[in-house]
Coordinates of C-alpha atoms in Angstrom, one line a residue:
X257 CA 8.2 7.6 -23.1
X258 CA 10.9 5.4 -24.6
X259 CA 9.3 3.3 -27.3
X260 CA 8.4 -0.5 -26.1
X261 CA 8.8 -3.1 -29.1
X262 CA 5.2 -3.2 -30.0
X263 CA 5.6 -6.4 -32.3
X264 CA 7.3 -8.7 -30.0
X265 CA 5.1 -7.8 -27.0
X266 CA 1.9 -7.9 -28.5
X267 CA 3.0 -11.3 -29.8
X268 CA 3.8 -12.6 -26.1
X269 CA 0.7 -11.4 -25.2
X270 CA -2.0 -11.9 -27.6
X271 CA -0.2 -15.4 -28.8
X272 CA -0.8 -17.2 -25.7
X273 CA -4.8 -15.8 -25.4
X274 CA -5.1 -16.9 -28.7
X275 CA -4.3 -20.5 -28.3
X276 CA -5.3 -20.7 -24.5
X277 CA -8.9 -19.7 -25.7
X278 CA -8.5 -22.0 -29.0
X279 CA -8.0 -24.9 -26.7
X280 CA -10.3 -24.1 -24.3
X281 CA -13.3 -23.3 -27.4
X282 CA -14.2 -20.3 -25.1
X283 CA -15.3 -16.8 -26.2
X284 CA -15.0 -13.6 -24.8
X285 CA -18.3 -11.4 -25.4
X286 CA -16.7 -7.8 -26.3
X287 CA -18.3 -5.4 -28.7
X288 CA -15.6 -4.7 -31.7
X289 CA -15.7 -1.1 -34.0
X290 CA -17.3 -1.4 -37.2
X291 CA -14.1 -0.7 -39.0
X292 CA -13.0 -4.1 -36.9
X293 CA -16.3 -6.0 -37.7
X294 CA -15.6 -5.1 -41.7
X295 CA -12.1 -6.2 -41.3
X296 CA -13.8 -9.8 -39.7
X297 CA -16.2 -10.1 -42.5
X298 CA -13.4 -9.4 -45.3
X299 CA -11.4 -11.5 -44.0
X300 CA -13.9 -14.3 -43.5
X301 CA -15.0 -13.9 -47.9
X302 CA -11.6 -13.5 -48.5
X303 CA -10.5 -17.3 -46.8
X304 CA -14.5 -18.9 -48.8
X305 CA -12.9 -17.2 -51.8
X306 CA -9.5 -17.9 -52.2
X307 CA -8.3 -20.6 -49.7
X308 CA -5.9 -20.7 -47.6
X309 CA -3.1 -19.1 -50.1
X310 CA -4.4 -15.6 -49.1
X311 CA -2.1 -13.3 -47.5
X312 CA -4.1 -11.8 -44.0
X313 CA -3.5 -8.4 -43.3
X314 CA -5.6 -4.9 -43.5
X315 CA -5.5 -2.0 -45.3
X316 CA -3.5 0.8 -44.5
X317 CA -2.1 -0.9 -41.1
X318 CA 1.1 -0.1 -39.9
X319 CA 1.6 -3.4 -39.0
X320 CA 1.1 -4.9 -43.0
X321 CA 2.4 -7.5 -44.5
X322 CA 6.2 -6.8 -45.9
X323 CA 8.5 -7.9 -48.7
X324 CA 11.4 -9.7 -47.6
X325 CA 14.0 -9.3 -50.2
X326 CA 16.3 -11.9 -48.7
X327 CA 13.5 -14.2 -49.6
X328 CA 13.0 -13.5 -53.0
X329 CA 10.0 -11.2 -53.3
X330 CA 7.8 -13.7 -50.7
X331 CA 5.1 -12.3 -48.5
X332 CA 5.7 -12.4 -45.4
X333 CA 3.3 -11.6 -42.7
X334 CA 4.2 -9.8 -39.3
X335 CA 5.1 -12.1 -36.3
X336 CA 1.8 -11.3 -34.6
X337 CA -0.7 -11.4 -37.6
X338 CA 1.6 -14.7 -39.0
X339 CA -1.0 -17.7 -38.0
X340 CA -1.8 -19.3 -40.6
X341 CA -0.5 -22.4 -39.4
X342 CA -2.1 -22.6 -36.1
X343 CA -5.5 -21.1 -37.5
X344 CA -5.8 -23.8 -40.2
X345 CA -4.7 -27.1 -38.1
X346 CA -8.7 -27.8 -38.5
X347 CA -11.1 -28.1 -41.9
X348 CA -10.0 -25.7 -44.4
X349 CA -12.7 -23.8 -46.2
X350 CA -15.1 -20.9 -45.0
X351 CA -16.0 -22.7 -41.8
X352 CA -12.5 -22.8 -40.8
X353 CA -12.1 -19.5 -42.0
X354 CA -15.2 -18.2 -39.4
X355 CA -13.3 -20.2 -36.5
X356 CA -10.0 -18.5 -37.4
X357 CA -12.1 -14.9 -37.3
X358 CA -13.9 -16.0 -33.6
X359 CA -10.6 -16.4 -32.0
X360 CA -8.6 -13.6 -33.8
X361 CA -11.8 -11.5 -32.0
X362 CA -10.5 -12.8 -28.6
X363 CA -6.8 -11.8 -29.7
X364 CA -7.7 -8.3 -30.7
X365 CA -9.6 -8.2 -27.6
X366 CA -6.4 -9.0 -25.7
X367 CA -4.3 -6.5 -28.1
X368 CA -6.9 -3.4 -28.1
X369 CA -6.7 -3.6 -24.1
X370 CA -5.0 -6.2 -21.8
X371 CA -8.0 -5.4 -19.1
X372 CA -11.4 -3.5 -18.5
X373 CA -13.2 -2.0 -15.9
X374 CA -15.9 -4.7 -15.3
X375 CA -17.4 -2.6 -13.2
X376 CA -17.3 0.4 -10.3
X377 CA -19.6 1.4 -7.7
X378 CA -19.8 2.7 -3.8
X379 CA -20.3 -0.1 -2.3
X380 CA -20.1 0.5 1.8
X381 CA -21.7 3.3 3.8
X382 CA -18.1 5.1 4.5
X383 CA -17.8 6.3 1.2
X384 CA -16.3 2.7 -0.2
X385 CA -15.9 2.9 -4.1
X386 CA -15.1 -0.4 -5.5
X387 CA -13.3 -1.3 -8.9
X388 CA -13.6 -5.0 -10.4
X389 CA -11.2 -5.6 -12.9
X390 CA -10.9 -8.6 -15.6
X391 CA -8.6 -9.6 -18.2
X392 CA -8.9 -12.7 -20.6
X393 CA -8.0 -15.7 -19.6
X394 CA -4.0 -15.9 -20.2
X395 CA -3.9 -12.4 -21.0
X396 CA 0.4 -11.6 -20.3
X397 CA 1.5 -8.2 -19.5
X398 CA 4.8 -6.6 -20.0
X399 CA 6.9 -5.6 -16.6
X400 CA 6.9 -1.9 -16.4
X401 CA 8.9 1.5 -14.7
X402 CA 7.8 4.7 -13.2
X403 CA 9.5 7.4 -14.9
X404 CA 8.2 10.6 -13.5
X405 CA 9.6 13.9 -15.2
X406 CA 8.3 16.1 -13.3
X407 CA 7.8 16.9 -9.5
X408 CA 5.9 19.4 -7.4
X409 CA 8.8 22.3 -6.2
X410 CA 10.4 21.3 -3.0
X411 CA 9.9 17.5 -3.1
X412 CA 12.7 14.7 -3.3
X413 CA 12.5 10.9 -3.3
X414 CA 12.2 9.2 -0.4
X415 CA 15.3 6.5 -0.2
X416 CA 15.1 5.9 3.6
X417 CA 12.9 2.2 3.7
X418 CA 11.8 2.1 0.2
X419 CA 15.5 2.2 -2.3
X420 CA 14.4 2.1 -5.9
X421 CA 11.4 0.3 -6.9
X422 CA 9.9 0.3 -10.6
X423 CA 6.9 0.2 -9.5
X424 CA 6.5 2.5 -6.6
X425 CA 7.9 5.7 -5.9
X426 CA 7.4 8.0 -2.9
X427 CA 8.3 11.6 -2.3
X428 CA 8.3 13.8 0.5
X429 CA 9.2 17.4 0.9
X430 CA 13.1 18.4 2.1
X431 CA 12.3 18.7 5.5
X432 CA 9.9 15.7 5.6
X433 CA 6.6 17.2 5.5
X434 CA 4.4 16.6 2.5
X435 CA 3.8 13.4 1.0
X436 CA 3.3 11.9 -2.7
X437 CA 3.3 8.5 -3.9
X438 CA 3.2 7.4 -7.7
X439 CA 2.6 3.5 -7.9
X440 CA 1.7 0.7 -10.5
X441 CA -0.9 -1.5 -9.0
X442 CA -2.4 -4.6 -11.4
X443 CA -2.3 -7.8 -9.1
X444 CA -5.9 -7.9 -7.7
X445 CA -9.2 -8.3 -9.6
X446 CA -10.8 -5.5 -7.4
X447 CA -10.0 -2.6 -5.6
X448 CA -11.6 -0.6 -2.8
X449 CA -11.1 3.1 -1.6
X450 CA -12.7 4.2 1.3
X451 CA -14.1 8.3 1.9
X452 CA -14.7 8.5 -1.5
X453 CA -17.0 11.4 -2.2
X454 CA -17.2 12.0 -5.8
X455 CA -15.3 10.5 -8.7
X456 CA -14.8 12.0 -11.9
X457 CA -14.2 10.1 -15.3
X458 CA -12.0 11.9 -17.7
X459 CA -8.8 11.7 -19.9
X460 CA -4.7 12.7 -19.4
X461 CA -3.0 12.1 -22.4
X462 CA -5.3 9.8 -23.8
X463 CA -5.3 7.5 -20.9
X464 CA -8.5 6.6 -19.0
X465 CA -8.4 8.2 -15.3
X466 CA -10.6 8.5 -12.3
X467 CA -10.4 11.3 -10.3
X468 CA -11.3 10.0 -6.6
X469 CA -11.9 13.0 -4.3
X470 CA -12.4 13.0 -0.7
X471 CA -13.9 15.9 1.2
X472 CA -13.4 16.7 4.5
X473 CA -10.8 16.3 6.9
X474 CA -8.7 13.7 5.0
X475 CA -5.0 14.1 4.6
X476 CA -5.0 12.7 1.1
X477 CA -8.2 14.7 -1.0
X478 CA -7.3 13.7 -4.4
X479 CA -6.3 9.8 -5.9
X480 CA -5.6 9.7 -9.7
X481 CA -5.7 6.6 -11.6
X482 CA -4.9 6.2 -14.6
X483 CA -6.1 3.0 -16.7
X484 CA -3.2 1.7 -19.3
X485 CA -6.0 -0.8 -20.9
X486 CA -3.2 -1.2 -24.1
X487 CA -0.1 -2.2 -21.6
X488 CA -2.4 -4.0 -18.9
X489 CA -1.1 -1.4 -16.3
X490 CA -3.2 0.9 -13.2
X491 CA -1.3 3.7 -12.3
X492 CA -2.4 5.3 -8.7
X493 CA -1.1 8.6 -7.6
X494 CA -2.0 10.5 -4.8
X495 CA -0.5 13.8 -2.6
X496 CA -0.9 15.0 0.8
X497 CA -3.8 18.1 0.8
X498 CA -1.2 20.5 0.3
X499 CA -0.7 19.4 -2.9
X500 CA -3.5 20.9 -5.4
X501 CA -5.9 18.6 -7.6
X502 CA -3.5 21.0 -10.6
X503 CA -0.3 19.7 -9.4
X504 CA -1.5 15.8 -9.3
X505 CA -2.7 15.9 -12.7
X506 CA 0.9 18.0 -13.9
X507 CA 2.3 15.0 -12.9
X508 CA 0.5 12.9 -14.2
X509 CA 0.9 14.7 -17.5
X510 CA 4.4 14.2 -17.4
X511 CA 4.4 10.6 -16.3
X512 CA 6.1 7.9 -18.6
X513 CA 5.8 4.2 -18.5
X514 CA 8.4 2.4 -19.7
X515 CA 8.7 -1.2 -20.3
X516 CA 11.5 -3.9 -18.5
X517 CA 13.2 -6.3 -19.5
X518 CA 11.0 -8.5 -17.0
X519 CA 9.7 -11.5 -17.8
X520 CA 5.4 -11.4 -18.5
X521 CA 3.3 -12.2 -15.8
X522 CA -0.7 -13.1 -15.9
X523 CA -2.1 -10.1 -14.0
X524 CA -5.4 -8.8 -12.2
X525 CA -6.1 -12.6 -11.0
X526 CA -5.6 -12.0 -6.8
X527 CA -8.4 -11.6 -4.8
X528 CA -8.6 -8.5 -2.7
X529 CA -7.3 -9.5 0.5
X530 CA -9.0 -7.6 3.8
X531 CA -7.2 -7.5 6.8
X532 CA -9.8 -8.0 9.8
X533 CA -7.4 -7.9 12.9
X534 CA -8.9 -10.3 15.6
X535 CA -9.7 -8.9 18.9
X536 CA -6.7 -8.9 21.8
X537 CA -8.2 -9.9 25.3
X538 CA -6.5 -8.8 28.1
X539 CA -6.9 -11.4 30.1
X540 CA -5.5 -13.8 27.5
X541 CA -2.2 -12.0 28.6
X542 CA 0.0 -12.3 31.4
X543 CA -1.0 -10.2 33.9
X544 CA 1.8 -8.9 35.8
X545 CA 2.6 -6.9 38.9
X546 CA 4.7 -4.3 40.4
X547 CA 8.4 -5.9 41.1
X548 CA 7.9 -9.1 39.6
X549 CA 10.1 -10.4 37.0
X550 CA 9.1 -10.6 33.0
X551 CA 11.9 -13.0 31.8
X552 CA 12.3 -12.7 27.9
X553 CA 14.4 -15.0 26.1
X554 CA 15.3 -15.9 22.5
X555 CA 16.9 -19.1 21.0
X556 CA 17.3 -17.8 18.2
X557 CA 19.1 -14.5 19.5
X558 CA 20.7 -16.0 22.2
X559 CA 19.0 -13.3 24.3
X560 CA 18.0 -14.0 28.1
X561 CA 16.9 -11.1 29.6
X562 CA 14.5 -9.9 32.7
X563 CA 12.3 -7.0 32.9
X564 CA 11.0 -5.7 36.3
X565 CA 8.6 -2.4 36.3
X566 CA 9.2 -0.8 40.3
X567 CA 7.4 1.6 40.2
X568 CA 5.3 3.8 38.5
X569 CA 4.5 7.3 38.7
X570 CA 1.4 9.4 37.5
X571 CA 2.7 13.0 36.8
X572 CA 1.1 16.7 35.7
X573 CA 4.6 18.4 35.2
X574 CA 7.0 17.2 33.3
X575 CA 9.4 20.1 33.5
X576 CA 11.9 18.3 35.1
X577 CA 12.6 15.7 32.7
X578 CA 15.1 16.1 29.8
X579 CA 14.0 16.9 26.4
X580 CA 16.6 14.7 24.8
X581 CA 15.3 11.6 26.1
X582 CA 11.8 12.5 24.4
X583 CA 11.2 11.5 21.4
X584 CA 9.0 14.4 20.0
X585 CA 9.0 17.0 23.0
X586 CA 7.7 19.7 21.0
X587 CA 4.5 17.4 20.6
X588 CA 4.1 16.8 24.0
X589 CA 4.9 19.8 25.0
X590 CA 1.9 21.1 23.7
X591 CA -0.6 19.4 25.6
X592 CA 1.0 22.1 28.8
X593 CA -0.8 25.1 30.0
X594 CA 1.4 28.2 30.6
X595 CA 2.2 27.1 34.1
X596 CA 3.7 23.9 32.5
X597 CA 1.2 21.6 33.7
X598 CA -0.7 19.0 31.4
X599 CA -4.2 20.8 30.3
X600 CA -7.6 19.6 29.3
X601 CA -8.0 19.5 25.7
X602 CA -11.5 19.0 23.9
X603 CA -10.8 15.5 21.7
X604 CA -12.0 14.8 18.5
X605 CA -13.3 11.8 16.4
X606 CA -13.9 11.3 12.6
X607 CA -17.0 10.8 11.4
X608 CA -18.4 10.0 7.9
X609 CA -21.4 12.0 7.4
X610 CA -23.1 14.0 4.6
X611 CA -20.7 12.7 2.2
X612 CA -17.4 13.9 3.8
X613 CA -15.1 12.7 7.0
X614 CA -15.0 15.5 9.9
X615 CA -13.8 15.6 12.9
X616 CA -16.6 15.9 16.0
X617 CA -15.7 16.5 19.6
X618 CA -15.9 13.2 21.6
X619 CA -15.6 15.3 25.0
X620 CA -13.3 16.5 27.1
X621 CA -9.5 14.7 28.0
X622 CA -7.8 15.2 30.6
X623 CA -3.8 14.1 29.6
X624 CA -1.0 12.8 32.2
X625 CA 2.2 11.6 32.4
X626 CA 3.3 7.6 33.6
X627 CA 6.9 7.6 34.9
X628 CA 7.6 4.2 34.7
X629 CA 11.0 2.5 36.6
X630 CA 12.1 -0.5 35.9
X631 CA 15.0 -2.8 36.3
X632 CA 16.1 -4.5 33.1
X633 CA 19.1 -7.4 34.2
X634 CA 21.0 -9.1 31.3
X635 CA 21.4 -12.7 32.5
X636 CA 23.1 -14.2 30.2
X637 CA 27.0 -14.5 30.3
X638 CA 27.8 -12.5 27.1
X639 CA 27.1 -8.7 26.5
X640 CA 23.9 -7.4 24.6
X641 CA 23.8 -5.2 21.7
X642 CA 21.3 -3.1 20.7
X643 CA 18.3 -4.3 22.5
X644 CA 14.8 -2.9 22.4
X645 CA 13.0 -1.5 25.6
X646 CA 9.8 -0.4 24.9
X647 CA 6.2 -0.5 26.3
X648 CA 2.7 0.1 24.7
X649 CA -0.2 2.3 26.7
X650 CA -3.7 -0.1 26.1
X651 CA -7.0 0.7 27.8
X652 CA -9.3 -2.5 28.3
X653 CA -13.3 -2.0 27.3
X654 CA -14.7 -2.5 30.6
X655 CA -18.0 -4.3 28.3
X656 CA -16.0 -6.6 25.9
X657 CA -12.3 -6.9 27.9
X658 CA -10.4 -6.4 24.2
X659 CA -7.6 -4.3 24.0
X660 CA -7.9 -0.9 23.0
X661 CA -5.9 1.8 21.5
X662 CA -7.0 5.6 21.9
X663 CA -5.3 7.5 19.2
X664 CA -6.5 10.9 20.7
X665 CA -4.7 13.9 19.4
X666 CA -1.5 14.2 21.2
X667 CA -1.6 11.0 23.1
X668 CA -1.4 7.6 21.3
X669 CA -0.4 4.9 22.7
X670 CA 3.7 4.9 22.3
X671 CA 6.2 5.0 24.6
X672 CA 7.7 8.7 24.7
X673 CA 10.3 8.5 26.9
X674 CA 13.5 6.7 27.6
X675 CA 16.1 7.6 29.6
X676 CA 18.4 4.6 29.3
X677 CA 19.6 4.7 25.4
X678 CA 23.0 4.0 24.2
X679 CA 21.8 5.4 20.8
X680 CA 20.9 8.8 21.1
X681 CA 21.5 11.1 17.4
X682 CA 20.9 14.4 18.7
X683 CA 18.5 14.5 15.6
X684 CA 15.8 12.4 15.4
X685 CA 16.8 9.8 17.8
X686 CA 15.2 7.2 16.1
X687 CA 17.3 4.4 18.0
X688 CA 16.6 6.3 21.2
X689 CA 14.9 2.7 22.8
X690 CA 18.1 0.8 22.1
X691 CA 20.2 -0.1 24.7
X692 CA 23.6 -2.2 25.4
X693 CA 24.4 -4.3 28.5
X694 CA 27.7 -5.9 29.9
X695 CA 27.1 -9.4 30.7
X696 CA 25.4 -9.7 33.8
X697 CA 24.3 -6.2 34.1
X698 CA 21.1 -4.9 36.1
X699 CA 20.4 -1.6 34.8
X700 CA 17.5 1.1 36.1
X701 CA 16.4 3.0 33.6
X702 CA 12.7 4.9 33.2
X703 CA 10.1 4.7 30.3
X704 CA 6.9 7.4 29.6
X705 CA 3.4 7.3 28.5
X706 CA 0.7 9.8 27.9
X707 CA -2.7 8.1 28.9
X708 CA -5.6 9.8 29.6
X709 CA -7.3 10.5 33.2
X710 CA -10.9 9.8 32.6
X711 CA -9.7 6.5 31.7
X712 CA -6.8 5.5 33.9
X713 CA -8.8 2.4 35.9
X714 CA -8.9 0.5 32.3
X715 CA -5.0 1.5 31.5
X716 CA -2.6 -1.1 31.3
X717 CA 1.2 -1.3 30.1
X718 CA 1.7 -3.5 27.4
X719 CA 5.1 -5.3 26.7
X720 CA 6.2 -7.8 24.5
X721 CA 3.2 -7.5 22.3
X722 CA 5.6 -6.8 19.2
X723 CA 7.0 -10.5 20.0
X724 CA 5.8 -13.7 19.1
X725 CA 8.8 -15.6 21.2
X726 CA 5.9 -14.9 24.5
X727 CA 3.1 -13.8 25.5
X728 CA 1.9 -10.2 25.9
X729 CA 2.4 -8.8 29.6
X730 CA 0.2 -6.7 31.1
X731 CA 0.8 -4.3 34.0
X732 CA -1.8 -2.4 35.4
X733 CA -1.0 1.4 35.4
X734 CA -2.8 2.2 38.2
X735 CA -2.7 -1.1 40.8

């Protein structure tokens, strides 16, 4: 790890808790080493003793006092121990001296470790183990960088959406399986990780680490972190379950922090934020028929354009569709039987129980295939580029009338199929719902969805949701 400059960051950041607590006559409770209590008690009989002419500094530190020679033989003191000033604005004497020895307790404190772990505990019945973090009041910490030197074999860093980041890095393996994520993570006060079933306290290289391990059918078993109490840092790291418990903590061995040439920043001070999304309604949308219009149109863009579904068509066979208009036909095409016809397939739902998630069956499904036609007219009088067509596959709870989403293996609720892309890569065909249109141009083109039988009175196509310009339409699947 390259070497940060210890002096001038430990000034930055023990400095300003220092004066911040001085000001605000407030003391951290923290239980000190003897060897630091002696040190406290010295230096207290040393200030009753001899004044305030003393030089501060203890024995055998690497951070002593020095002779400058520029200055002719004076004793000067090291940036962060220099205070003598700002110690002794108030009385002089021993009762001064036990004032200066309080709040050089609350600077240690900030120096030995920028943070602690306040506390940690499961907290929810789905194996939730929650951390609650605190720092002194004005505590600074150094910006830092990932430098990770060493990486499971076959894994590469994943530039596609992320670019480099300091503070995150993600991995995946050549042909984009696998998964491994190394981040730096001190903003919030707490944290919470959920399927937790047991954690493990223990060292790598002399840094504080939890080893969080979740049993049962998770795709992520194992999250590392490692506590950096002396730069004010959390490092997580966790691999997909192909990745041994071993090869986590290799890397973590080989991890270095080092610091940037970022400016300080206060941190564990944002609260935990919990994202509860609020029920969708169905009815709240626009419900739409077969053969009528869904305008959709953008001042901002400059977009004016009409959707129209026609018809829709509920199939078993797919075979004479085109696999390049699919975007994962391999998936799909292993929901088919040998005769090429969609098959019943026993689902599955995870469960937290007996300390583990696992899957249980949730009954039988019984897959099939919407073939959807629509007429999509551009009316405005200049061409479109690039446009999205695209359609969601929501049930409705017949008790409550929210939204829902089945997530089933195999089925989801994306569209699969489109048949009218101008952006097709042969590869991935990650564009394939893009489309251009001449100005003035009605095109027919056709969109699938998977949706399941048992369920196809509550099914609904969804568009527009991904929009905020109008509201979601809904078009029953089966009228």
């Amino acid at each position: 790890m390259r070497k940060i400059d210890e002096e001038k960051f430990l000034y930055s950041v023990s400095e300003e808790s220092i004066m911040k607590t001085w000001d605000n006559e407030a003391v951290e409770e923290h239980e000190f080493s003897d060897a630091y209590k002696n040190f406290r008690e010295d230096l207290i009989r040393k200030a009753g003793e001899n004044g305030n002419d003393k030089k501060i500094g203890t024995a055998g530190s690497e951070h002593e006092e020095r002779r400058n020679g520029e200055a002719g033989g004076e004793i000067v003191a090291m940036p962060y121990l220099n205070r003598k000033k700002k110690w002794y604005r108030r009385p002089a004497g021993i009762a001064a001296a036990v004032a200066a020895a309080i709040i050089l307790s609350v600077g240690a404190y900030a120096i030995s470790g920028l943070f602690h772990i306040k506390s940690q505990e499961y907290t929810g019945d789905v194996g939730e183990y929650t951390y609650e973090f605190e720092a002194p009041e004005g505590t600074m910490v150094q910006p830092m960088r990932l430098v990770p030197n060493y990486l499971p074999d076959g894994y590469v860093y994943s530039e596609a959406g992320y670019g480099e980041f300091d503070e995150i890095k993600k991995y995946h393996k050549e042909d984009g399986s696998g998964g491994l994520t190394i981040a730096l993570d001190n903003y919030n006060s707490s944290q919470t990780f959920s399927y937790v079933s047991s954690v493990e306290n223990t060292e790598i290289n002399g840094v504080k680490t939890d080893i969080l391990t979740r049993n049962g059918d998770v795709s992520y078993n194992h999250i590392l972190l490692m506590f950096y109490e002396d730069l004010g840092q959390i490092v997580r790291i966790y691999g997909h379950s192909d990745l041994s418990l071993e090869e986590l903590k290799k890397i973590a061995e080989n991890l270095d922090l080092e610091s940037t040439d970022g400016e300080p920043y206060q941190a564990f001070t944002q609260e935990e934020e919990i994202y509860e999304a609020e029920p969708i309604m169905i009815a709240d949308g626009r419900q739409v028929e077969i053969d009528e219009v869904m305008e959709y149109k953008s001042e901002i863009s400059n977009v004016n354009i009409a959707w129209k579904v026609t018809d829709i068509d509920i199939r078993d066979d797919i075979s004479e569709l085109s696999e390049e208009y699919f975007t994962d036909y391999e998936r799909i095409s292993s929901l088919l039987d040998e005769n090429g016809k969609f098959a019943p397939y026993e689902r599955t739902e995870p469960v937290w129980e007996d300390n583990a998630l696992v899957e249980k069956s949730a009954g039988e499904s019984y897959p099939a295939f919407a073939y959807i036609t629509m007429e999509i007219t551009n009316l405005s009088d200049e061409p479109l580029t690039d446009e999205f067509v695209y359609a969601n596959l929501v049930y409705e709870n017949p008790e409550t009338g929210e939204e829902e989403v089945e997530m089933a293996e195999g089925l989801g609720n994306e569209t699969v199929y489109y048949d009218g892309s101008d952006y097709l890569d042969g590869v991935y065909n990650t564009k394939i719902y893009h489309s251009d249109f001449d100005a003035g141009e009605t095109r027919t083109v056709h969109l699938g969805v998977l949706f399941m039988k048992e369920r196809q009175d509550e099914a609904y196509l969804s568009f527009f949701g991904w929009t905020n310009l109008m509201d979601t339409c809904y078009v029953k699947l089966i009228p």
